Amino acid sequence: MGVEMEVSGDNNTNWVPIMKKRMNILGKKMKNFPKITWKTIWKVGKDDPRRVIHSLKVGFSLTLVSLLYLMEPLFKGFGSSAIWAVMTVVVVLEFTAGATLCKGLNRGLGTLLAGSLAFLIEYVATESGHIFRAIFIGASVFFIGAAATYMRFFPYIKKNYDYGVVIFLLTFNLITVSSYRVDNVLRIAHERFYTIAIGCGICLLMSLLILPNWSGEDLHNFTAAKFEGLAKSIEACVSEYFRDEEQQKARENSSDLEDPIYNGYKTVLDSKSFDETLALYASWEPRHSRHCYRFPWQQYVKLGNVLRHFGYTIVALHGCLQTEIQTPRSVRAMFKDPCIRLAGEVTKALKELGDSIRYRRQCSPEILSDHLHEALQDLDNAIKSQPKLFIGSKNNSNKLALATIGIQSGALNSRRVTLSSVKTDTSALLEWKSKRGSTNENNERKSLRPTLSKIAITSLEFSDALPFAAFAALLVEIVARLDLVIEEVEELGRIAHFKEYNNSQDDDHNVVVDIEKHAMPLRNELPTHAGD
């Protein structure tokens, strides 16, 4: 008993410093909480000042619809149905004008159709007996509910009118079922429709007339900014690949944890649903341009698809920096200048494409200039000037055969191998073969040790150039895919009637659009799909 009390006392003693430490940590967090909160508030507004404006517009709209409750004459006219105006503003008023128009018109159209159909069913039901009326209302609710829900699965309905169908179902059931017990259901429906119309009208007024945020403009700017991000990724990736050891160590010791390569292409790869949502909302917006043609918003979506496939090649290029087997820096230095020059020409072309979209003009006729072809030729000549790195000597075939035989024999007769180091010739394989032991044959056929695979690869004379060959091939693939991007940009310019290219017009533009400014801020304001 005494021993138990002693142990319990020791445990209590050990908990004291732990609790003190936790309390100190909690105190520091509470002390820093106001500072962190203010930094977050400031950062959210600084990233996109339109958020502050939108918040003020929502607050002002809610104040207006609250007058239906606060002012006695208005409350007598609408009664408790005024709360539907408040609910409408909360649900309908979105960040962009297109999103507000989509949800507002869906809500108004759904309410109007549901009310009309409910009045028709109520008129038929009142002409029958009390029992038949209940059966008729129940059957109507069943068939209308099932049919409307099934229509939500139609691709066109789900894309454009899903929210309106939901409001239709809600309003229809409320009016139809309430009519069985309430005599003045017609008056209630009228008041509800008027208050919803007032709420939608205030939302449309705020979205369209007071500092509007256009979904089409956001999609246009976001598409133009993608080119800038891809260009930065390619430039940073090639620079990182040819960085010397001192620069590499300095970068690893720096406090900057952000990867410029990943930050450049990540938004492009994740932009599919974002592009489609913006294009859908933009199709609801009125023409706010001096031109009368229809804006080709779906062409922006097609261009986004091409840019994503272009970005996949950059992802593969980025992966070359993190492979297990790397080309020595001395070998990389032989091809540094042509690779950097080729990447620079591709970057220049991407920036020109982005500027052509941003300023709504045709691409420069020299988008694929002779400099790009010269850079490709220089890289080809540099590779041809070092044939031994890529072709190897005459003994390579014998070494490859010995490596293969050693690996196959080892896979059949050994289960576990321990190597002090990875050697760069077949002697490592022969040494391993002499040390193998006899074990169960079935277990040894299951897998090939990565260590042995690495020995087989590094035993080849041209292994040093293999990783660089993959890197160079991806650079050439980027140039090839650049043609597809140029074709889509030219098609967009033709359909959207962009103005002709003029060498002197770029001097008048000082707009700089960052990809994070047009990508991440809007992701929090837009619903995930049109039906939200």
Coordinates of C-alpha atoms in Angstrom, one line a residue:
M1 CA 0.0 0.0 0.0
G2 CA 2.8 2.3 0.9
V3 CA 4.5 1.5 -2.4
E4 CA 1.4 2.4 -4.4
M5 CA 1.1 5.7 -2.7
E6 CA 4.8 6.4 -3.3
V7 CA 4.4 5.7 -7.0
S8 CA 1.3 7.8 -7.2
G9 CA 3.1 10.6 -5.6
D10 CA 6.0 10.4 -8.0
N11 CA 3.5 10.5 -10.9
N12 CA 1.9 13.6 -9.6
T13 CA 5.3 15.2 -9.2
N14 CA 6.2 14.4 -12.8
W15 CA 3.0 15.9 -14.0
V16 CA 3.7 19.3 -12.5
P17 CA 6.4 20.5 -14.9
I18 CA 4.5 19.1 -17.8
M19 CA 1.4 21.1 -16.9
K20 CA 3.5 24.2 -16.3
K21 CA 5.0 23.8 -19.8
R22 CA 1.6 23.4 -21.4
M23 CA 0.2 26.4 -19.6
N24 CA 3.2 28.5 -20.7
I25 CA 2.6 27.5 -24.3
L26 CA -1.1 28.2 -24.0
G27 CA -0.3 31.6 -22.5
K28 CA 2.0 32.5 -25.4
K29 CA -0.7 31.5 -27.9
M30 CA -3.3 33.6 -26.2
K31 CA -0.9 36.5 -26.1
N32 CA -0.1 36.3 -29.8
F33 CA -3.7 35.6 -30.8
P34 CA -4.7 39.3 -31.4
K35 CA -1.5 39.9 -33.5
I36 CA -2.0 36.8 -35.6
T37 CA -5.7 37.6 -36.1
W38 CA -4.9 41.1 -37.3
K39 CA -2.2 39.9 -39.7
T40 CA -4.8 37.4 -41.2
I41 CA -7.4 40.1 -41.6
W42 CA -4.9 42.5 -43.2
K43 CA -3.5 39.8 -45.5
V44 CA -7.0 38.7 -46.7
G45 CA -7.9 42.3 -47.6
K46 CA -4.5 43.1 -49.1
D47 CA -4.5 40.0 -51.4
D48 CA -7.7 41.2 -53.1
P49 CA -9.2 44.5 -52.0
R50 CA -12.5 43.6 -53.7
R51 CA -13.2 41.3 -50.8
V52 CA -13.6 44.3 -48.5
I53 CA -15.9 46.0 -51.1
H54 CA -18.0 42.9 -51.4
S55 CA -18.3 42.6 -47.6
L56 CA -19.6 46.1 -47.4
K57 CA -22.1 45.5 -50.2
V58 CA -23.5 42.5 -48.4
G59 CA -23.8 44.4 -45.1
F60 CA -25.6 47.3 -46.8
S61 CA -27.9 44.9 -48.7
L62 CA -28.8 43.1 -45.4
T63 CA -29.5 46.5 -43.8
L64 CA -31.9 47.4 -46.7
V65 CA -34.0 44.2 -46.5
S66 CA -34.1 44.4 -42.7
L67 CA -36.1 47.6 -43.1
L68 CA -39.0 45.4 -44.1
Y69 CA -39.0 44.2 -40.5
L70 CA -37.9 47.4 -38.8
M71 CA -40.3 49.9 -40.4
E72 CA -43.8 49.5 -39.2
P73 CA -45.6 50.3 -42.5
L74 CA -43.5 47.8 -44.4
F75 CA -44.0 45.1 -41.8
K76 CA -47.8 45.6 -41.9
G77 CA -47.7 45.1 -45.7
F78 CA -45.5 42.0 -45.7
G79 CA -45.7 40.5 -42.2
S80 CA -43.5 37.6 -41.2
S81 CA -42.8 36.8 -44.9
A82 CA -40.2 39.6 -44.9
I83 CA -37.7 37.1 -43.5
W84 CA -37.6 35.5 -47.0
A85 CA -36.0 38.7 -48.3
V86 CA -33.2 38.4 -45.8
M87 CA -32.7 34.8 -46.6
T88 CA -32.6 35.6 -50.3
V89 CA -29.8 38.2 -49.9
V90 CA -27.7 35.8 -47.8
V91 CA -28.0 33.0 -50.3
V92 CA -28.0 34.9 -53.7
L93 CA -25.5 37.8 -53.3
E94 CA -22.2 36.3 -54.5
F95 CA -18.8 37.7 -55.1
T96 CA -19.2 38.1 -58.9
A97 CA -22.0 39.5 -60.9
G98 CA -22.3 36.3 -63.0
A99 CA -22.7 34.1 -59.9
T100 CA -25.4 36.5 -58.4
L101 CA -27.3 36.6 -61.7
C102 CA -27.2 32.8 -62.0
K103 CA -28.5 32.2 -58.5
G104 CA -30.9 35.1 -58.5
L105 CA -32.6 34.3 -61.7
N106 CA -32.7 30.6 -60.8
R107 CA -34.3 31.4 -57.5
G108 CA -36.9 33.8 -59.1
L109 CA -37.7 31.5 -61.9
G110 CA -38.1 28.5 -59.6
T111 CA -40.3 30.3 -57.3
L112 CA -42.5 31.7 -60.1
L113 CA -43.0 28.3 -61.7
A114 CA -43.6 26.5 -58.5
G115 CA -46.2 29.0 -57.4
S116 CA -48.0 28.8 -60.7
L117 CA -48.1 25.0 -60.7
A118 CA -49.2 25.0 -57.0
F119 CA -52.1 27.3 -57.7
L120 CA -53.2 25.1 -60.6
I121 CA -53.2 22.0 -58.5
E122 CA -55.0 23.9 -55.7
Y123 CA -57.7 25.0 -58.1
V124 CA -58.3 21.4 -59.3
A125 CA -58.2 20.0 -55.7
T126 CA -60.8 22.5 -54.4
E127 CA -63.3 21.3 -57.0
S128 CA -63.2 17.8 -55.5
G129 CA -64.2 16.3 -52.1
H130 CA -62.2 16.5 -48.9
I131 CA -60.9 13.0 -49.1
F132 CA -60.1 13.1 -52.9
R133 CA -58.4 16.5 -52.3
A134 CA -55.9 14.9 -49.9
I135 CA -55.2 12.0 -52.3
F136 CA -54.8 14.4 -55.2
I137 CA -52.3 16.6 -53.3
G138 CA -50.3 13.6 -52.1
A139 CA -50.1 12.2 -55.7
S140 CA -49.1 15.6 -57.1
V141 CA -46.3 16.0 -54.5
F142 CA -45.0 12.5 -55.4
F143 CA -45.1 12.9 -59.2
I144 CA -43.8 16.5 -59.3
G145 CA -41.0 15.7 -56.7
A146 CA -39.9 12.6 -58.6
A147 CA -40.0 14.3 -62.0
A148 CA -38.1 17.4 -60.8
T149 CA -35.5 15.3 -59.0
Y150 CA -34.9 13.1 -62.1
M151 CA -34.5 16.3 -64.2
R152 CA -31.6 17.3 -62.0
F153 CA -29.6 14.5 -63.5
F154 CA -29.8 16.0 -67.0
P155 CA -26.3 17.4 -67.7
Y156 CA -27.7 20.7 -69.1
I157 CA -30.2 21.2 -66.2
K158 CA -27.6 20.3 -63.6
K159 CA -25.0 22.7 -65.0
N160 CA -27.3 25.7 -65.4
Y161 CA -30.5 25.3 -63.4
D162 CA -29.8 22.9 -60.6
Y163 CA -30.3 25.6 -57.9
G164 CA -33.6 26.7 -59.6
V165 CA -35.0 23.1 -59.5
V166 CA -34.2 22.9 -55.8
I167 CA -36.0 26.1 -55.1
F168 CA -38.9 24.9 -57.3
L169 CA -39.3 21.7 -55.2
L170 CA -39.1 23.6 -51.9
T171 CA -41.6 26.3 -52.9
F172 CA -44.0 23.9 -54.6
N173 CA -44.2 21.6 -51.6
L174 CA -44.5 24.4 -49.1
I175 CA -47.5 25.9 -51.0
T176 CA -49.2 22.7 -52.0
V177 CA -49.0 21.0 -48.6
S178 CA -49.9 24.2 -46.7
S179 CA -53.0 24.7 -48.8
Y180 CA -54.7 21.7 -47.2
R181 CA -54.7 23.3 -43.8
V182 CA -54.5 27.0 -44.5
D183 CA -57.3 28.9 -46.2
N184 CA -55.4 32.0 -47.2
V185 CA -52.4 30.2 -48.8
L186 CA -52.8 32.4 -51.9
R187 CA -52.0 35.5 -49.9
I188 CA -49.0 33.8 -48.2
A189 CA -47.6 32.8 -51.6
H190 CA -48.0 36.3 -52.9
E191 CA -46.2 37.8 -50.0
R192 CA -43.4 35.3 -50.2
F193 CA -42.9 35.9 -53.9
Y194 CA -42.8 39.6 -53.5
T195 CA -40.3 39.5 -50.7
I196 CA -38.1 37.1 -52.7
A197 CA -38.3 39.4 -55.7
I198 CA -37.3 42.4 -53.5
G199 CA -34.3 40.4 -52.2
C200 CA -33.2 39.4 -55.7
G201 CA -33.6 42.9 -57.0
I202 CA -31.4 44.3 -54.2
C203 CA -28.8 41.6 -55.0
L204 CA -28.8 42.4 -58.7
L205 CA -28.6 46.1 -58.1
M206 CA -25.6 45.7 -55.8
S207 CA -23.8 43.2 -58.1
L208 CA -24.4 44.9 -61.5
L209 CA -24.4 48.6 -60.7
I210 CA -22.2 49.2 -57.6
L211 CA -18.5 48.3 -58.3
P212 CA -19.3 45.0 -60.1
N213 CA -16.9 42.1 -60.2
W214 CA -17.3 40.4 -63.6
S215 CA -16.7 36.6 -63.8
G216 CA -15.7 37.1 -67.5
E217 CA -12.9 39.5 -66.6
D218 CA -11.6 37.3 -63.9
L219 CA -11.5 34.3 -66.3
H220 CA -9.7 36.4 -68.9
N221 CA -7.1 37.8 -66.4
F222 CA -6.6 34.4 -64.8
T223 CA -6.0 32.7 -68.2
A224 CA -3.5 35.4 -69.1
A225 CA -1.7 35.0 -65.8
K226 CA -1.3 31.2 -66.3
F227 CA 1.3 31.8 -69.0
E228 CA 3.3 33.9 -66.6
G229 CA 3.3 31.1 -64.0
L230 CA 4.3 28.5 -66.5
A231 CA 7.1 30.7 -67.8
K232 CA 8.4 31.2 -64.3
S233 CA 8.3 27.4 -63.6
I234 CA 10.4 26.6 -66.7
E235 CA 12.9 29.3 -66.1
A236 CA 13.3 28.3 -62.4
C237 CA 13.5 24.6 -63.2
V238 CA 16.3 25.0 -65.7
S239 CA 18.2 27.4 -63.5
E240 CA 17.9 24.9 -60.6
Y241 CA 19.1 22.0 -62.7
F242 CA 22.3 23.8 -63.7
R243 CA 23.0 25.4 -60.3
D244 CA 26.4 24.7 -58.9
E245 CA 27.1 23.2 -55.5
E246 CA 27.7 26.5 -53.7
Q247 CA 24.5 28.1 -55.0
Q248 CA 22.6 24.9 -54.0
K249 CA 23.9 25.0 -50.5
A250 CA 23.1 28.7 -50.2
R251 CA 19.6 28.1 -51.3
E252 CA 19.1 25.1 -48.9
N253 CA 20.3 27.3 -46.0
S254 CA 18.0 30.2 -46.9
S255 CA 14.8 30.8 -45.0
D256 CA 12.6 30.8 -48.2
L257 CA 10.6 27.6 -48.0
E258 CA 8.5 28.3 -51.1
D259 CA 9.3 26.4 -54.3
P260 CA 9.1 28.8 -57.3
I261 CA 8.8 25.9 -59.7
Y262 CA 5.8 24.3 -58.0
N263 CA 4.1 27.6 -57.3
G264 CA 4.3 28.4 -61.0
Y265 CA 2.4 25.4 -62.3
K266 CA 0.3 24.3 -59.4
T267 CA -2.6 26.7 -60.1
V268 CA -2.6 25.7 -63.8
L269 CA -3.0 22.1 -62.9
D270 CA -5.8 22.7 -60.4
S271 CA -7.8 25.1 -62.5
K272 CA -10.2 22.8 -64.4
S273 CA -13.2 23.2 -62.1
F274 CA -12.3 26.9 -61.5
D275 CA -12.3 27.7 -65.2
E276 CA -15.5 25.9 -65.9
T277 CA -17.3 27.7 -63.0
L278 CA -16.1 31.1 -64.1
A279 CA -17.1 30.4 -67.7
L280 CA -20.6 29.3 -66.6
Y281 CA -21.1 32.4 -64.5
A282 CA -19.7 34.6 -67.3
S283 CA -22.3 33.2 -69.7
W284 CA -25.0 34.7 -67.5
E285 CA -23.5 38.2 -67.5
P286 CA -24.7 40.9 -69.8
R287 CA -22.6 42.4 -72.5
H288 CA -20.4 45.0 -70.8
S289 CA -18.2 45.6 -73.8
R290 CA -18.5 48.1 -76.6
H291 CA -18.5 45.1 -79.0
C292 CA -21.8 43.2 -79.6
Y293 CA -20.4 39.8 -80.3
R294 CA -20.8 36.9 -77.9
F295 CA -17.7 36.3 -75.7
P296 CA -16.2 32.8 -76.3
W297 CA -16.0 31.8 -72.7
Q298 CA -15.9 28.1 -73.5
Q299 CA -12.8 28.8 -75.7
Y300 CA -11.0 29.9 -72.5
V301 CA -11.9 26.5 -71.0
K302 CA -10.4 24.7 -74.0
L303 CA -7.3 26.8 -73.8
G304 CA -7.1 25.9 -70.1
N305 CA -7.1 22.2 -71.0
V306 CA -4.2 22.7 -73.4
L307 CA -2.3 24.6 -70.8
R308 CA -2.8 21.8 -68.2
H309 CA -1.4 19.3 -70.6
F310 CA 1.5 21.6 -71.2
G311 CA 2.0 21.9 -67.5
Y312 CA 2.2 18.1 -67.1
T313 CA 5.5 18.2 -69.1
I314 CA 6.8 20.9 -66.7
V315 CA 5.9 18.6 -63.8
A316 CA 8.0 15.8 -65.4
L317 CA 10.8 18.3 -66.0
H318 CA 10.6 19.2 -62.3
G319 CA 10.9 15.5 -61.4
C320 CA 14.2 15.3 -63.2
L321 CA 15.6 17.4 -60.3
Q322 CA 14.6 14.8 -57.8
T323 CA 15.6 11.5 -59.4
E324 CA 17.7 9.0 -57.6
I325 CA 20.4 8.9 -60.3
Q326 CA 21.7 12.4 -61.2
T327 CA 24.0 13.5 -64.0
P328 CA 27.3 14.8 -62.5
R329 CA 27.5 18.6 -62.5
S330 CA 30.6 18.5 -64.7
V331 CA 28.6 16.7 -67.4
R332 CA 25.7 19.1 -67.0
A333 CA 28.0 22.1 -67.5
M334 CA 28.7 20.9 -71.0
F335 CA 25.1 21.6 -72.0
K336 CA 24.3 24.5 -69.7
D337 CA 24.3 27.3 -72.2
P338 CA 22.1 25.7 -74.9
C339 CA 19.6 24.5 -72.4
I340 CA 19.3 27.9 -70.7
R341 CA 19.0 29.6 -74.0
L342 CA 16.3 27.2 -75.1
A343 CA 14.4 27.7 -71.9
G344 CA 14.7 31.4 -72.2
E345 CA 13.2 31.4 -75.7
V346 CA 10.2 29.2 -74.5
T347 CA 9.7 31.6 -71.6
K348 CA 9.7 34.6 -73.9
A349 CA 7.1 32.9 -76.2
L350 CA 4.9 32.1 -73.2
K351 CA 5.0 35.7 -71.9
E352 CA 4.2 37.0 -75.4
L353 CA 1.1 34.7 -75.5
G354 CA 0.0 35.8 -72.1
D355 CA 0.4 39.5 -73.1
S356 CA -1.6 38.9 -76.3
I357 CA -4.5 37.6 -74.2
R358 CA -4.3 40.2 -71.5
Y359 CA -4.3 43.1 -73.9
R360 CA -6.8 41.4 -76.3
R361 CA -4.6 41.5 -79.3
Q362 CA -3.4 39.0 -81.9
C363 CA -0.1 37.1 -81.2
S364 CA 3.1 38.6 -82.6
P365 CA 4.0 37.1 -86.0
E366 CA 7.5 36.4 -84.5
I367 CA 6.2 34.2 -81.6
L368 CA 8.1 31.3 -83.0
S369 CA 11.2 33.2 -84.0
D370 CA 14.4 32.0 -85.5
H371 CA 16.0 32.3 -82.1
L372 CA 14.0 29.3 -80.8
H373 CA 15.0 27.1 -83.7
E374 CA 18.6 28.2 -83.3
A375 CA 18.5 27.3 -79.6
L376 CA 17.1 23.8 -80.6
Q377 CA 19.9 23.4 -83.1
D378 CA 22.5 24.5 -80.6
L379 CA 21.3 21.9 -78.1
D380 CA 21.3 19.2 -80.8
N381 CA 24.9 20.1 -81.8
A382 CA 26.0 20.1 -78.2
I383 CA 24.6 16.6 -77.7
K384 CA 26.2 15.4 -80.9
S385 CA 29.6 16.8 -79.8
Q386 CA 29.7 14.3 -76.9
P387 CA 28.8 11.0 -78.5
K388 CA 30.6 8.8 -75.9
L389 CA 28.3 10.1 -73.2
F390 CA 25.2 8.8 -75.0
I391 CA 26.6 5.9 -77.1
G392 CA 29.3 4.6 -74.9
S393 CA 32.3 2.4 -75.9
K394 CA 32.4 -0.9 -77.7
N395 CA 32.5 -2.8 -74.4
N396 CA 29.1 -1.5 -73.3
S397 CA 27.2 -4.4 -74.8
N398 CA 29.4 -6.9 -72.9
K399 CA 29.0 -5.0 -69.7
L400 CA 25.3 -4.8 -70.1
A401 CA 25.2 -8.6 -70.7
L402 CA 27.3 -9.3 -67.6
A403 CA 25.1 -6.9 -65.5
T404 CA 21.9 -8.6 -66.7
I405 CA 23.3 -12.1 -66.0
G406 CA 24.5 -11.1 -62.6
I407 CA 21.1 -9.6 -61.7
Q408 CA 19.1 -12.6 -62.9
S409 CA 21.4 -15.1 -61.1
G410 CA 21.2 -13.1 -57.9
A411 CA 17.4 -12.8 -58.1
L412 CA 17.2 -16.6 -58.2
N413 CA 19.7 -17.6 -55.6
S414 CA 19.9 -14.8 -53.0
R415 CA 17.3 -13.3 -50.7
R416 CA 19.3 -10.5 -48.9
V417 CA 22.4 -8.7 -50.0
T418 CA 24.4 -6.1 -48.1
L419 CA 26.8 -3.9 -50.1
S420 CA 29.2 -1.5 -48.5
S421 CA 28.9 0.9 -51.5
V422 CA 27.5 1.1 -55.0
K423 CA 30.2 0.5 -57.6
T424 CA 30.2 1.8 -61.1
D425 CA 31.4 -1.4 -62.9
T426 CA 30.5 -5.1 -63.2
S427 CA 33.0 -6.0 -60.4
A428 CA 30.3 -5.1 -57.9
L429 CA 28.0 -7.6 -59.5
L430 CA 30.6 -10.4 -59.5
E431 CA 31.5 -9.6 -55.9
W432 CA 27.9 -9.9 -54.9
K433 CA 27.5 -13.1 -56.9
S434 CA 30.4 -14.7 -55.1
K435 CA 28.9 -13.9 -51.7
R436 CA 25.4 -15.0 -52.3
G437 CA 24.0 -17.8 -50.1
S438 CA 21.5 -20.6 -50.8
T439 CA 17.9 -19.8 -49.7
N440 CA 14.4 -20.6 -50.7
E441 CA 14.0 -20.2 -54.5
N442 CA 10.3 -19.2 -54.4
N443 CA 10.9 -16.3 -52.0
E444 CA 13.7 -14.9 -54.2
R445 CA 11.6 -14.6 -57.3
K446 CA 9.2 -12.2 -55.7
S447 CA 11.2 -9.0 -56.1
L448 CA 14.4 -7.4 -57.4
R449 CA 16.2 -5.4 -54.8
P450 CA 16.5 -1.6 -55.7
T451 CA 20.2 -1.9 -54.8
L452 CA 20.8 -4.4 -57.5
S453 CA 18.9 -2.4 -60.0
K454 CA 21.0 0.6 -59.2
I455 CA 24.2 -1.5 -59.6
A456 CA 23.1 -2.6 -63.0
I457 CA 22.4 1.0 -64.1
T458 CA 25.5 2.5 -62.7
S459 CA 27.6 -0.3 -64.2
L460 CA 27.1 1.2 -67.7
E461 CA 29.5 3.8 -69.1
F462 CA 26.8 6.0 -70.5
S463 CA 24.7 6.0 -67.2
D464 CA 26.0 9.5 -66.4
A465 CA 24.2 11.0 -69.4
L466 CA 20.9 9.1 -69.0
P467 CA 19.2 11.5 -66.6
F468 CA 20.3 14.5 -68.7
A469 CA 19.0 12.8 -71.8
A470 CA 15.6 12.6 -70.1
F471 CA 15.8 16.3 -69.1
A472 CA 16.8 17.4 -72.6
A473 CA 14.0 15.2 -74.2
L474 CA 11.4 17.0 -71.9
L475 CA 12.8 20.4 -73.0
V476 CA 12.2 19.4 -76.6
E477 CA 8.8 18.1 -75.8
I478 CA 7.9 21.5 -74.2
V479 CA 8.8 23.2 -77.5
A480 CA 6.7 20.7 -79.4
R481 CA 3.7 21.3 -77.1
L482 CA 4.2 25.0 -77.4
D483 CA 2.8 24.8 -81.0
L484 CA -0.5 23.4 -79.6
V485 CA -0.7 26.3 -77.1
I486 CA -0.1 28.8 -79.9
E487 CA -2.8 27.3 -82.1
E488 CA -5.4 27.6 -79.2
V489 CA -4.4 31.2 -78.5
E490 CA -4.7 32.1 -82.1
E491 CA -8.1 30.4 -82.3
L492 CA -9.2 32.4 -79.2
G493 CA -8.1 35.6 -80.8
R494 CA -9.9 34.9 -84.0
I495 CA -13.2 34.0 -82.3
A496 CA -13.0 36.8 -79.8
H497 CA -12.1 39.4 -82.5
F498 CA -8.9 40.5 -80.8
K499 CA -7.3 43.5 -82.4
E500 CA -4.3 43.2 -84.8
Y501 CA -0.8 43.1 -83.4
N502 CA 1.0 46.5 -83.2
N503 CA 4.6 46.8 -82.0
S504 CA 4.1 50.1 -80.4
Q505 CA 1.0 49.2 -78.4
D506 CA 2.7 47.4 -75.6
D507 CA 4.4 50.6 -74.4
D508 CA 1.0 51.9 -73.2
H509 CA 0.4 49.0 -70.9
N510 CA 1.9 48.8 -67.4
V511 CA -0.5 46.2 -66.0
V512 CA 1.2 43.3 -64.2
V513 CA -1.0 40.4 -63.2
D514 CA 0.2 37.8 -60.8
I515 CA -1.1 34.3 -61.0
E516 CA -1.8 34.0 -57.3
K517 CA -3.8 37.2 -57.4
H518 CA -6.4 35.9 -59.8
A519 CA -6.4 32.3 -58.8
M520 CA -6.4 31.8 -55.0
P521 CA -8.5 34.8 -53.9
L522 CA -11.5 33.8 -56.1
R523 CA -11.5 30.2 -55.0
N524 CA -12.9 31.1 -51.7
E525 CA -15.6 33.4 -53.1
L526 CA -17.0 31.1 -55.9
P527 CA -19.1 28.1 -55.1
T528 CA -17.7 24.7 -56.1
H529 CA -20.5 24.3 -58.8
A530 CA -23.4 26.2 -60.1
G531 CA -25.9 24.5 -57.9
D532 CA -24.6 25.8 -54.6

